[in-house]
Coordinates of C-alpha atoms and ligand atoms in Angstrom, one line a residue:
Chain A
M216 CA -18.3 -44.1 -3.0
V217 CA -20.9 -41.3 -4.6
R218 CA -22.2 -38.4 -3.2
L219 CA -25.9 -37.8 -5.1
I220 CA -27.1 -34.4 -5.4
V221 CA -30.6 -33.8 -7.3
V222 CA -31.6 -31.4 -8.7
A223 CA -35.5 -30.9 -9.5
G224 CA -37.7 -28.8 -10.6
P225 CA -39.8 -27.1 -13.6
P226 CA -37.9 -26.3 -17.1
S227 CA -35.8 -23.3 -17.2
T228 CA -36.2 -22.4 -13.9
G229 CA -32.2 -22.4 -13.2
K230 CA -30.9 -25.3 -12.3
T231 CA -28.3 -25.4 -14.9
T232 CA -27.3 -22.3 -13.5
V233 CA -27.9 -23.8 -9.8
I234 CA -25.7 -27.0 -10.5
R235 CA -23.2 -24.2 -12.0
R236 CA -22.6 -22.9 -9.1
I237 CA -22.5 -26.0 -7.0
I238 CA -20.1 -27.3 -9.1
E239 CA -17.4 -24.4 -9.2
H240 CA -18.0 -24.6 -4.7
V241 CA -17.2 -28.1 -5.0
R242 CA -14.8 -28.1 -7.5
G243 CA -11.5 -27.2 -5.3
T244 CA -11.7 -30.1 -3.8
S245 CA -14.3 -32.9 -5.2
K246 CA -14.7 -34.2 -9.1
V247 CA -17.7 -33.7 -9.7
A248 CA -20.1 -36.1 -12.7
Y249 CA -23.3 -34.1 -14.1
L250 CA -26.4 -36.6 -15.7
K251 CA -29.2 -34.8 -17.2
V252 CA -32.5 -36.2 -18.0
D253 CA -34.9 -34.6 -20.5
V254 CA -37.6 -35.5 -22.9
T255 CA -36.4 -35.1 -26.1
C256 CA -33.3 -32.1 -26.0
A257 CA -30.8 -30.8 -24.2
F258 CA -28.0 -29.4 -24.4
E259 CA -26.3 -28.9 -21.1
D260 CA -24.3 -32.3 -20.7
E261 CA -22.0 -30.7 -23.8
E262 CA -21.9 -27.1 -22.1
L263 CA -20.8 -28.4 -18.6
S264 CA -18.7 -30.7 -19.7
A265 CA -16.5 -27.7 -22.1
E266 CA -16.7 -25.2 -18.9
F267 CA -15.0 -27.7 -16.7
G268 CA -13.9 -30.0 -17.6
I269 CA -16.2 -32.6 -16.0
P270 CA -17.6 -36.1 -17.0
T271 CA -21.7 -35.3 -18.1
K272 CA -24.0 -38.0 -19.5
K273 CA -27.0 -36.9 -21.0
I274 CA -30.5 -39.4 -21.7
Y275 CA -33.3 -38.5 -23.1
S276 CA -37.1 -40.1 -22.1
G277 CA -39.0 -39.9 -24.7
D278 CA -42.8 -41.0 -23.9
L279 CA -41.5 -42.2 -20.5
C280 CA -42.2 -39.1 -18.0
P281 CA -38.5 -38.0 -17.6
D282 CA -39.0 -38.7 -13.8
H283 CA -39.7 -42.4 -13.7
M284 CA -36.9 -42.9 -16.4
G285 CA -34.5 -41.1 -14.2
I286 CA -35.0 -43.8 -11.8
M287 CA -34.7 -46.4 -13.4
V288 CA -31.3 -45.4 -14.7
I289 CA -29.9 -43.7 -11.4
E290 CA -28.4 -46.9 -9.7
D291 CA -26.6 -47.3 -13.6
A292 CA -25.1 -43.7 -13.6
L293 CA -24.1 -43.6 -9.7
G294 CA -21.4 -46.8 -11.5
W295 CA -20.7 -44.3 -13.6
A296 CA -20.2 -41.2 -11.6
E297 CA -18.2 -44.4 -9.5
D298 CA -15.9 -45.3 -13.0
E299 CA -15.0 -41.6 -13.7
G300 CA -13.6 -41.3 -10.3
A301 CA -16.5 -38.9 -9.1
D302 CA -16.9 -37.5 -5.6
I303 CA -20.7 -36.0 -6.3
L304 CA -22.9 -37.1 -8.8
I305 CA -25.9 -34.2 -9.7
Y306 CA -29.0 -35.5 -11.4
E307 CA -31.0 -32.5 -13.1
S308 CA -34.3 -34.2 -13.8
A309 CA -36.2 -32.0 -16.7
G310 CA -38.9 -31.5 -14.4
L311 CA -42.3 -31.4 -16.4
C312 CA -44.1 -33.5 -15.1
L313 CA -45.8 -32.4 -11.2
R314 CA -46.6 -35.3 -9.7
C315 CA -43.8 -37.5 -9.7
T316 CA -40.7 -36.2 -7.6
P317 CA -36.9 -37.5 -8.9
Y318 CA -35.6 -37.8 -5.2
I319 CA -34.4 -40.5 -3.7
T320 CA -33.2 -41.7 -0.1
S321 CA -29.5 -40.6 1.2
S322 CA -29.8 -37.5 -1.2
L323 CA -30.0 -33.8 -1.0
G324 CA -33.3 -32.9 -3.1
V325 CA -33.2 -30.0 -4.6
C326 CA -36.5 -28.1 -6.4
V327 CA -35.6 -25.2 -8.4
L328 CA -38.3 -22.8 -8.6
S329 CA -37.8 -19.6 -10.2
S330 CA -39.9 -16.6 -8.2
M331 CA -41.4 -15.3 -12.1
A332 CA -43.6 -17.9 -12.1
G333 CA -45.7 -16.2 -10.1
T334 CA -46.9 -16.3 -6.5
H335 CA -48.8 -19.2 -6.9
A336 CA -46.3 -21.6 -8.3
P337 CA -45.5 -23.4 -5.3
L338 CA -48.6 -24.4 -4.6
K339 CA -49.3 -25.5 -7.7
M340 CA -45.8 -28.5 -7.6
A341 CA -46.5 -29.7 -4.1
P342 CA -45.1 -33.1 -4.4
M343 CA -41.6 -31.5 -6.1
I344 CA -41.3 -29.5 -3.2
A345 CA -42.7 -31.4 -0.3
L346 CA -39.9 -34.1 -0.5
A347 CA -36.7 -31.7 -1.2
D348 CA -34.9 -31.3 1.2
V349 CA -34.0 -27.8 -0.4
A350 CA -36.0 -25.0 -2.5
V351 CA -33.8 -22.7 -4.2
V352 CA -35.7 -20.0 -5.6
T353 CA -33.8 -18.3 -8.3
K354 CA -34.7 -15.1 -9.8
V355 CA -35.2 -13.4 -7.2
D356 CA -33.1 -10.5 -8.3
L357 CA -36.2 -9.6 -11.1
V358 CA -39.0 -9.7 -8.9
S359 CA -40.6 -7.3 -6.3
Q360 CA -40.1 -7.8 -2.4
A361 CA -43.5 -8.3 -2.0
E362 CA -43.7 -10.8 -4.5
K363 CA -40.4 -12.3 -2.9
E364 CA -42.4 -12.9 0.7
V365 CA -45.5 -14.2 -0.5
F366 CA -43.9 -17.2 -2.8
R367 CA -42.2 -17.7 0.3
E368 CA -45.4 -17.8 2.0
N369 CA -46.4 -20.0 -0.2
I370 CA -43.4 -22.8 -0.1
R371 CA -44.4 -22.8 3.4
E372 CA -48.3 -23.9 2.4
V373 CA -46.9 -26.5 0.8
S374 CA -44.3 -27.1 3.4
P375 CA -44.1 -25.9 6.2
G376 CA -40.3 -26.6 7.7
M377 CA -38.3 -26.2 4.2
D378 CA -35.3 -24.6 3.8
I379 CA -35.6 -22.2 2.0
V380 CA -33.0 -20.1 -0.7
E381 CA -33.8 -17.3 -1.8
S382 CA -31.0 -16.6 -4.7
N383 CA -29.7 -15.0 -7.9
A384 CA -28.2 -17.9 -9.3
V385 CA -26.4 -16.1 -12.3
Q386 CA -24.4 -13.8 -9.7
G387 CA -24.7 -16.4 -7.1
T388 CA -26.0 -15.0 -4.5
G389 CA -27.6 -16.0 -1.5
L390 CA -26.1 -19.4 -1.9
R391 CA -24.3 -19.9 1.2
Y392 CA -26.1 -22.2 3.8
L393 CA -27.5 -24.6 0.5
L394 CA -23.6 -24.6 -0.5
K395 CA -22.9 -25.3 3.1
R396 CA -26.0 -28.4 2.7
V397 CA -23.7 -30.2 0.2
D398 CA -20.6 -29.9 2.1
E399 CA -22.2 -31.8 5.3
L400 CA -23.8 -34.0 2.3
A401 CA -22.5 -38.1 3.4
S402 CA -21.9 -39.7 -0.1
I403 CA -23.5 -43.1 -0.5
G404 CA -23.1 -45.7 1.9
E405 CA -20.8 -49.2 1.0
G406 CA -24.2 -51.8 -0.3
E407 CA -26.6 -49.1 0.9
I408 CA -30.2 -49.8 -0.7
V409 CA -31.2 -46.7 -1.3
K410 CA -35.2 -45.9 -2.5
L411 CA -37.1 -43.2 -4.1
R412 CA -38.2 -40.8 -1.4
G413 CA -42.4 -41.4 -1.4
M414 CA -44.8 -42.7 -3.3
P415 CA -45.4 -42.5 -7.2
P416 CA -48.4 -42.3 -8.3
L417 CA -50.6 -44.1 -10.0
G418 CA -50.5 -42.9 -13.4
V419 CA -50.7 -45.8 -16.2
C420 CA -53.9 -45.1 -18.6
T421 CA -53.9 -45.8 -22.2
V422 CA -53.0 -41.7 -23.4
C423 CA -49.8 -42.5 -21.7
I424 CA -48.4 -45.7 -24.1
G425 CA -49.8 -43.4 -27.3
K426 CA -53.3 -43.1 -27.9
T427 CA -54.6 -40.1 -29.4
D428 CA -58.6 -40.6 -28.5
I429 CA -60.4 -38.3 -26.3
G430 CA -62.7 -38.7 -23.8
W431 CA -62.8 -41.8 -20.9
Q432 CA -64.9 -44.8 -23.1
N433 CA -62.1 -44.5 -25.6
H434 CA -59.3 -45.4 -23.4
F435 CA -58.9 -47.7 -19.9
G436 CA -56.2 -47.7 -17.1
V437 CA -56.2 -45.1 -14.6
I438 CA -59.1 -42.4 -16.3
R439 CA -61.2 -39.9 -15.3
R440 CA -64.7 -38.6 -15.7
L441 CA -65.6 -34.9 -15.7
K442 CA -68.4 -35.4 -13.3
D443 CA -66.7 -37.7 -10.4
A444 CA -62.8 -37.1 -9.1
D445 CA -62.4 -41.4 -7.8
N446 CA -60.3 -43.0 -10.1
I447 CA -62.7 -45.5 -12.4
Y448 CA -60.2 -49.2 -13.9
R449 CA -62.7 -49.2 -17.2
G450 CA -60.1 -53.0 -18.1
E451 CA -61.3 -54.3 -21.6
Chain B
M45 CA -32.9 -4.6 18.4
T46 CA -34.4 -1.9 17.2
A47 CA -33.9 -0.7 14.0
D48 CA -33.1 2.5 15.3
E49 CA -29.3 1.1 16.9
L50 CA -28.7 -1.2 13.9
T51 CA -25.1 -0.3 12.2
I52 CA -23.7 -2.6 9.1
T53 CA -19.8 -3.0 8.2
V54 CA -18.5 -3.2 5.2
L55 CA -15.1 -4.8 5.4
P56 CA -13.1 -5.5 2.7
G57 CA -11.8 -7.7 1.2
T58 CA -11.0 -7.9 -2.9
T59 CA -10.2 -6.1 -6.4
K60 CA -10.6 -7.1 -9.4
S61 CA -7.0 -7.8 -10.0
G62 CA -7.0 -10.2 -7.0
A63 CA -5.3 -7.5 -4.7
K64 CA -6.6 -6.7 -0.9
E65 CA -8.9 -3.5 -0.9
R66 CA -7.5 -0.8 0.8
F67 CA -10.4 0.8 2.8
D68 CA -10.8 -0.2 6.6
R69 CA -14.4 0.1 7.3
V70 CA -17.6 1.5 6.1
D71 CA -19.8 1.7 8.6
I72 CA -23.5 2.2 8.1
R73 CA -26.1 4.1 10.2
P74 CA -29.8 5.4 9.7
G75 CA -30.9 8.4 8.2
D76 CA -26.9 8.5 6.3
T77 CA -27.2 9.5 2.5
I78 CA -24.2 7.1 0.7
S79 CA -24.1 7.6 -3.0
I80 CA -21.4 4.3 -4.5
V81 CA -19.7 5.9 -8.3
G82 CA -17.6 4.9 -10.7
P83 CA -17.0 4.0 -13.8
T84 CA -19.0 1.0 -15.4
G85 CA -17.9 -2.2 -14.4
S86 CA -15.8 -0.6 -11.4
G87 CA -17.9 -2.7 -8.5
K88 CA -21.1 -0.8 -7.5
T89 CA -23.7 -2.8 -8.4
A90 CA -21.7 -5.8 -6.6
L91 CA -20.9 -3.8 -4.0
I92 CA -24.4 -3.8 -2.9
N93 CA -25.3 -7.5 -3.6
D94 CA -22.3 -7.4 -0.8
I95 CA -24.9 -6.2 1.4
E96 CA -27.6 -7.2 0.3
V97 CA -26.9 -11.0 0.7
F98 CA -24.8 -9.7 4.0
A99 CA -21.3 -11.8 2.3
Q100 CA -19.5 -13.6 4.5
G101 CA -16.0 -13.8 2.4
D102 CA -17.9 -16.2 -0.3
T103 CA -19.2 -13.6 -3.0
V104 CA -16.5 -12.5 -6.2
T105 CA -15.4 -9.8 -3.3
G106 CA -14.8 -11.7 -0.1
R107 CA -15.7 -8.9 1.6
R108 CA -17.8 -9.9 4.9
I109 CA -20.6 -7.9 6.4
L110 CA -21.4 -7.4 10.4
V111 CA -24.6 -6.6 11.8
N112 CA -24.2 -4.2 15.0
G113 CA -20.0 -5.2 14.8
E114 CA -21.3 -9.2 15.0
L115 CA -22.4 -11.9 12.9
P116 CA -26.1 -11.3 11.1
P117 CA -28.5 -13.0 13.3
E118 CA -29.8 -16.1 9.7
S119 CA -32.8 -14.7 10.2
F120 CA -31.9 -11.9 8.5
V121 CA -30.2 -13.4 6.2
R122 CA -32.3 -16.0 5.0
D123 CA -35.7 -14.8 5.9
P124 CA -36.9 -11.7 3.4
S125 CA -39.5 -10.3 6.0
Q126 CA -36.7 -10.4 8.8
K127 CA -34.4 -8.3 6.4
P128 CA -33.4 -4.8 7.4
I129 CA -32.9 -4.4 4.1
A130 CA -35.1 -4.0 0.5
M131 CA -32.7 -3.6 -2.7
I132 CA -35.2 -1.4 -5.7
T133 CA -33.3 -2.4 -9.1
Q134 CA -34.2 -1.1 -12.8
H135 CA -35.3 -4.7 -13.3
T136 CA -37.2 -5.2 -10.2
K137 CA -40.3 -5.6 -11.0
C138 CA -44.2 -6.7 -10.1
L139 CA -44.9 -9.7 -11.9
A140 CA -48.4 -10.3 -10.5
D141 CA -51.4 -8.5 -13.2
L142 CA -52.8 -7.1 -10.1
S143 CA -54.0 -3.2 -9.2
V144 CA -51.8 -1.2 -7.2
R145 CA -54.0 -1.9 -3.9
Q146 CA -54.1 -5.9 -4.7
F147 CA -50.5 -5.8 -4.4
L148 CA -50.3 -3.7 -1.4
D149 CA -53.1 -5.7 0.1
M150 CA -50.9 -9.3 -0.8
H151 CA -48.2 -8.0 1.0
V152 CA -49.7 -6.0 4.4
R153 CA -51.7 -9.8 4.7
A154 CA -47.6 -11.4 3.9
R155 CA -46.4 -9.1 6.6
K156 CA -48.6 -11.1 9.4
N157 CA -48.3 -7.5 11.9
A158 CA -49.2 -4.5 9.2
V159 CA -52.4 -3.2 9.9
P160 CA -54.6 -1.9 6.0
Q161 CA -54.8 0.5 5.8
I162 CA -50.3 1.7 5.4
A163 CA -51.3 -0.4 1.9
E164 CA -53.1 3.9 1.2
E165 CA -50.6 5.4 3.1
A166 CA -48.1 4.1 1.0
V167 CA -50.2 5.0 -2.5
A168 CA -49.5 7.7 -0.7
L169 CA -46.5 8.6 -0.2
A170 CA -45.6 7.4 -3.7
N171 CA -47.2 10.1 -4.7
R172 CA -45.1 12.2 -3.1
F173 CA -42.0 11.0 -5.6
T174 CA -43.7 10.8 -8.5
G175 CA -45.7 13.6 -10.5
E176 CA -47.1 10.3 -12.3
K177 CA -50.4 11.0 -10.0
V178 CA -51.1 7.0 -9.0
A179 CA -53.9 5.2 -8.0
G180 CA -54.9 2.5 -6.0
D181 CA -56.8 0.9 -9.0
D182 CA -54.1 1.3 -12.1
R183 CA -52.9 -2.0 -13.1
M184 CA -49.0 -2.4 -11.8
S185 CA -48.2 -3.4 -15.4
S186 CA -49.2 0.0 -16.5
L187 CA -47.1 1.9 -14.4
S188 CA -44.6 3.9 -15.7
G189 CA -40.7 3.2 -14.6
G190 CA -40.8 5.9 -11.9
Q191 CA -44.0 5.2 -10.6
T192 CA -43.4 1.9 -9.9
R193 CA -40.2 2.9 -8.4
S194 CA -41.9 5.1 -6.9
L195 CA -44.4 2.9 -5.7
L196 CA -41.6 -0.2 -4.7
I197 CA -39.6 1.9 -2.3
A198 CA -43.3 3.4 -0.6
D199 CA -43.5 -0.6 -0.4
S200 CA -40.1 -0.8 1.1
V201 CA -39.9 1.7 3.8
L202 CA -43.6 1.9 5.0
I203 CA -45.2 -1.9 4.5
S204 CA -41.5 -4.2 5.0
G205 CA -40.6 -1.2 7.6
A206 CA -36.8 -1.7 6.3
P207 CA -34.5 0.5 7.5
I208 CA -32.4 0.7 5.4
L209 CA -32.7 0.5 1.1
L210 CA -30.4 0.2 -1.7
L211 CA -31.2 1.5 -4.5
D212 CA -29.5 0.8 -7.9
E213 CA -29.9 3.5 -10.6
I214 CA -32.7 4.8 -10.6
E215 CA -31.8 8.5 -11.5
N216 CA -33.5 7.8 -15.3
A217 CA -36.6 7.1 -13.6
G218 CA -38.2 10.6 -13.2
I219 CA -38.4 10.6 -10.0
Y220 CA -38.0 13.7 -7.8
K221 CA -35.0 12.3 -5.9
D222 CA -34.7 15.1 -3.4
E223 CA -37.6 14.0 -2.3
V224 CA -37.3 10.5 -2.3
I225 CA -33.6 11.5 -0.1
K226 CA -35.8 14.2 2.4
Y227 CA -38.3 11.6 3.0
L228 CA -35.9 8.9 3.9
R229 CA -33.5 11.0 6.1
G230 CA -36.4 11.9 8.5
V231 CA -37.8 8.9 8.7
N232 CA -34.0 7.9 9.7
K233 CA -34.0 5.9 6.7
A234 CA -30.2 4.7 5.9
V235 CA -30.1 5.0 1.7
L236 CA -27.3 3.7 -0.6
F237 CA -27.5 5.0 -4.7
V238 CA -25.2 3.3 -7.0
T239 CA -25.7 6.2 -9.3
H240 CA -24.2 7.9 -12.4
D241 CA -26.4 10.5 -11.5
P242 CA -24.2 13.9 -10.1
Y243 CA -27.0 15.4 -8.1
I244 CA -27.7 12.3 -6.3
S245 CA -23.9 11.9 -5.6
L246 CA -23.7 15.9 -4.4
L247 CA -27.5 15.2 -2.6
S248 CA -25.8 11.9 0.0
D249 CA -23.5 12.6 2.9
R250 CA -21.7 10.4 1.8
R251 CA -19.4 9.1 -1.4
I252 CA -17.9 5.7 -1.8
V253 CA -15.6 6.4 -5.3
M254 CA -15.6 2.5 -6.9
R255 CA -12.5 1.6 -9.7
G256 CA -12.0 -2.1 -10.9
G257 CA -14.0 -3.9 -8.2
E258 CA -12.4 -1.5 -5.2
V259 CA -13.6 0.9 -3.0
T260 CA -10.7 4.0 -4.1
Q261 CA -12.4 6.6 -1.7
I262 CA -14.8 7.3 0.9
L263 CA -15.9 11.1 1.0
V264 CA -17.1 13.1 3.4
P265 CA -18.0 16.5 1.1
G266 CA -19.6 18.4 3.8
D267 CA -20.1 22.2 3.4
S268 CA -16.6 21.8 0.7
E269 CA -19.1 21.1 -2.1
K270 CA -22.5 23.5 -1.3
K271 CA -22.3 26.0 -3.8
A272 CA -21.5 23.3 -6.3
L273 CA -25.0 22.0 -5.4
G274 CA -26.3 25.0 -5.8
I275 CA -25.6 24.9 -9.4
V276 CA -26.4 20.8 -10.2
A277 CA -29.8 21.6 -8.2
E278 CA -30.4 24.5 -10.5
A279 CA -28.7 22.9 -13.9
D280 CA -30.9 19.4 -12.0
A281 CA -33.9 21.4 -13.0
L282 CA -33.2 23.4 -16.0
L283 CA -33.5 19.2 -16.9
S284 CA -35.7 18.7 -15.7
G285 CA -37.8 21.6 -16.8
L286 CA -36.5 20.5 -19.9
R287 CA -37.5 16.9 -20.0
E288 CA -41.0 17.6 -19.6
R289 CA -41.5 19.9 -22.1
I290 CA -40.3 17.7 -24.2
R291 CA -42.7 15.1 -22.9
S292 CA -45.2 17.3 -22.7
G293 CA -44.5 17.7 -27.2
E294 CA -43.7 21.2 -26.7
T295 CA -40.8 22.1 -29.1
L296 CA -38.5 23.8 -27.4
K297 CA -38.1 27.1 -30.0
E298 CA -37.8 30.2 -27.4
A299 CA -33.6 29.9 -26.3
V300 CA -34.1 27.5 -22.5
Ligands
LIG616 N1 -31.9 -12.7 -13.7 C1 -31.9 -14.8 -13.4 N2 -31.3 -15.2 -14.3 C2 -31.2 -16.6 -13.8 C3 -31.3 -16.9 -12.9 N3 -31.0 -18.0 -12.6 C4 -31.1 -18.2 -13.8 N4 -31.6 -17.6 -14.7 C5 -31.7 -17.5 -15.6 O1 -32.7 -18.1 -16.8 C6 -32.3 -19.0 -17.7 C7 -32.6 -20.8 -17.6 O2 -31.7 -20.8 -16.8 P1 -31.6 -22.5 -16.6 O3 -30.5 -22.6 -15.5 O4 -30.9 -23.3 -17.9 O5 -32.7 -23.5 -16.1 P2 -33.2 -24.4 -16.2 O6 -33.9 -25.0 -15.1 O7 -31.5 -25.5 -16.3 O8 -33.5 -24.9 -17.9 P3 -33.5 -26.3 -18.3 O9 -33.1 -27.6 -17.7 O10 -33.7 -26.6 -19.6 O11 -35.1 -26.5 -17.8 C8 -30.8 -18.9 -18.0 O12 -30.6 -17.5 -18.9 C9 -30.4 -18.0 -17.1 O13 -29.2 -17.5 -17.2 C10 -31.2 -15.7 -11.8 O14 -31.1 -16.1 -10.4 N5 -31.6 -14.2 -11.9
LIG617 N1 -13.8 -7.0 -6.3 C1 -14.1 -8.1 -7.3 N2 -13.5 -8.8 -7.3 C2 -14.2 -9.5 -8.5 N3 -15.1 -9.6 -9.3 C3 -15.5 -8.3 -9.3 C4 -15.4 -7.4 -8.5 N4 -16.4 -6.5 -8.2 C5 -17.0 -6.6 -8.9 N5 -16.7 -7.4 -9.7 C6 -17.2 -8.1 -11.0 O1 -17.4 -7.0 -12.4 C7 -18.4 -7.5 -12.9 C8 -19.2 -5.9 -13.3 O2 -19.5 -5.2 -11.9 P1 -20.7 -5.2 -11.3 O3 -21.8 -4.8 -12.2 O4 -20.8 -4.5 -9.7 O5 -20.5 -3.5 -12.3 P2 -21.0 -1.6 -11.7 O6 -19.6 -0.9 -11.6 O7 -22.6 -1.5 -11.5 O8 -21.0 -1.5 -13.2 P3 -23.0 -0.3 -14.2 O9 -21.9 1.3 -13.3 O10 -23.0 -0.8 -15.6 O11 -23.6 -1.0 -13.6 C9 -19.4 -8.0 -12.4 O12 -19.3 -9.2 -13.5 C10 -18.7 -8.1 -10.4 O13 -19.6 -9.8 -10.2
LIG618 MG1 -30.7 -26.9 -17.5
LIG619 MG1 -24.8 -1.7 -12.1
LIG620 ZN1 -44.2 -38.1 -13.8

């Protein structure tokens, strides 16, 4: 059976760069398959397949939340990885949705954050961090010691027990403790039922289905007014 | 373990061509001044990266780093506020749009044991390292390269309290190198300079020479370079003077 690594994080934080380091680490002993879910455009499948000669796939979510898309296709992807003879499937999310989290049970959930995003960034993406197993903070080569420390404090605020790994992912420095978690990861059991960690937020409104009018009066589903924070369901 | 007894040991790995490195070990102790020299691409930055991450055979060089002869404690490696090492490179920046004071205060707050007045001391110390004065209400983003490096060094020493500093090619930033070295020696900090600058190289007690990803020599010139140091110091002072005059808009018509 396949071992699953789910890598999430905002755009351009270094997810693929971290994944390259993981592939380099395991390639001697394991065969890796790679899946990228993105919204409209991604190149990683071609790059990683050319660099490492591994089976890769990408899928575009278009008008669906890419994390929801990932949840839909991950079961198929595990089957595909198995058919390819892979031991490890690495799934890289688009990381655009800060409400949803793509982590599922019996996998290693890795949240990649960039220290270049500013020290408040962890506070803004709490769900993506809190349900992960490891938070990898990239680009620490570019920021001051003070900001590194404050960034870490802010991750701790969101998730006190989080396993935090700081790295210059291009050089691969500091990833030792992430790679240890990869080595320790068990495969999904035969016939094991794999589920999403935590409840995804209910987020369906008529904006989601493509209505472009502004103002809550023109929508239904989960809607909001400025003056009150409660959900209102307006029906028709 | 107090910072005064901290010894960091670098053990050999492999060269770029995969051969065994031939040095025995490098010990770094409080108060040491070490320069790392060698042609571009020879692995100087890789060496201080090894030290910064406490490499355990898991970097490109295969080197291992010990702390007091043993494997480093996990907190040293993983928690930047416990780490006894601060690294400052040409790329190290403050990203946040803060004033100098806000930046330092932010750091003081993150360090639960630091006292607030230390931020002021850090500004004063930075001003010993640079000719262009830094003020508390300057924006971090408006500081020059030299001011930024000076402030980050002061911050690492006073607020982080790091006993070991790794400085990667900061010489072009226009800081008073001799002041930095004198001060760090005085407060018993170890400092490693990756450098192409003859003056910094000669000011250091030890000089690590690199080539092809390998530590090829560890020189301890002692007094044998005293004469050269005098000449280089003069040349450096001459160049610094000229730099200032050119910066201030002079034309150097007089013979220098
Ligand atoms: N200096 C530095 N650059 C980094 C680091 N990690 C990633 N980068 C650079 O950041 C850019 C984006 O990295 P990617 O790995 O493509 O980011 P990503 O999260 O996969 O991006 P998307 O999949 O497009 O969302 C690249 O140019 C990387 O080389 C790091 O630790 N330090
Ligand atoms: N012992 C080694 N084995 C394998 N690769 C190495 C070794 N040492 C250095 N390298 C690699 O060689 C490249 C150049 O090294 P590095 O950046 O450290 O050079 P440098 O001396 O700092 O150069 P510069 O003066 O231009 O900054 C890097 O990609 C580094 O990872
Ligand atoms: Mg990517
Ligand atoms: Mg270098
Ligand atoms: Zn979503």
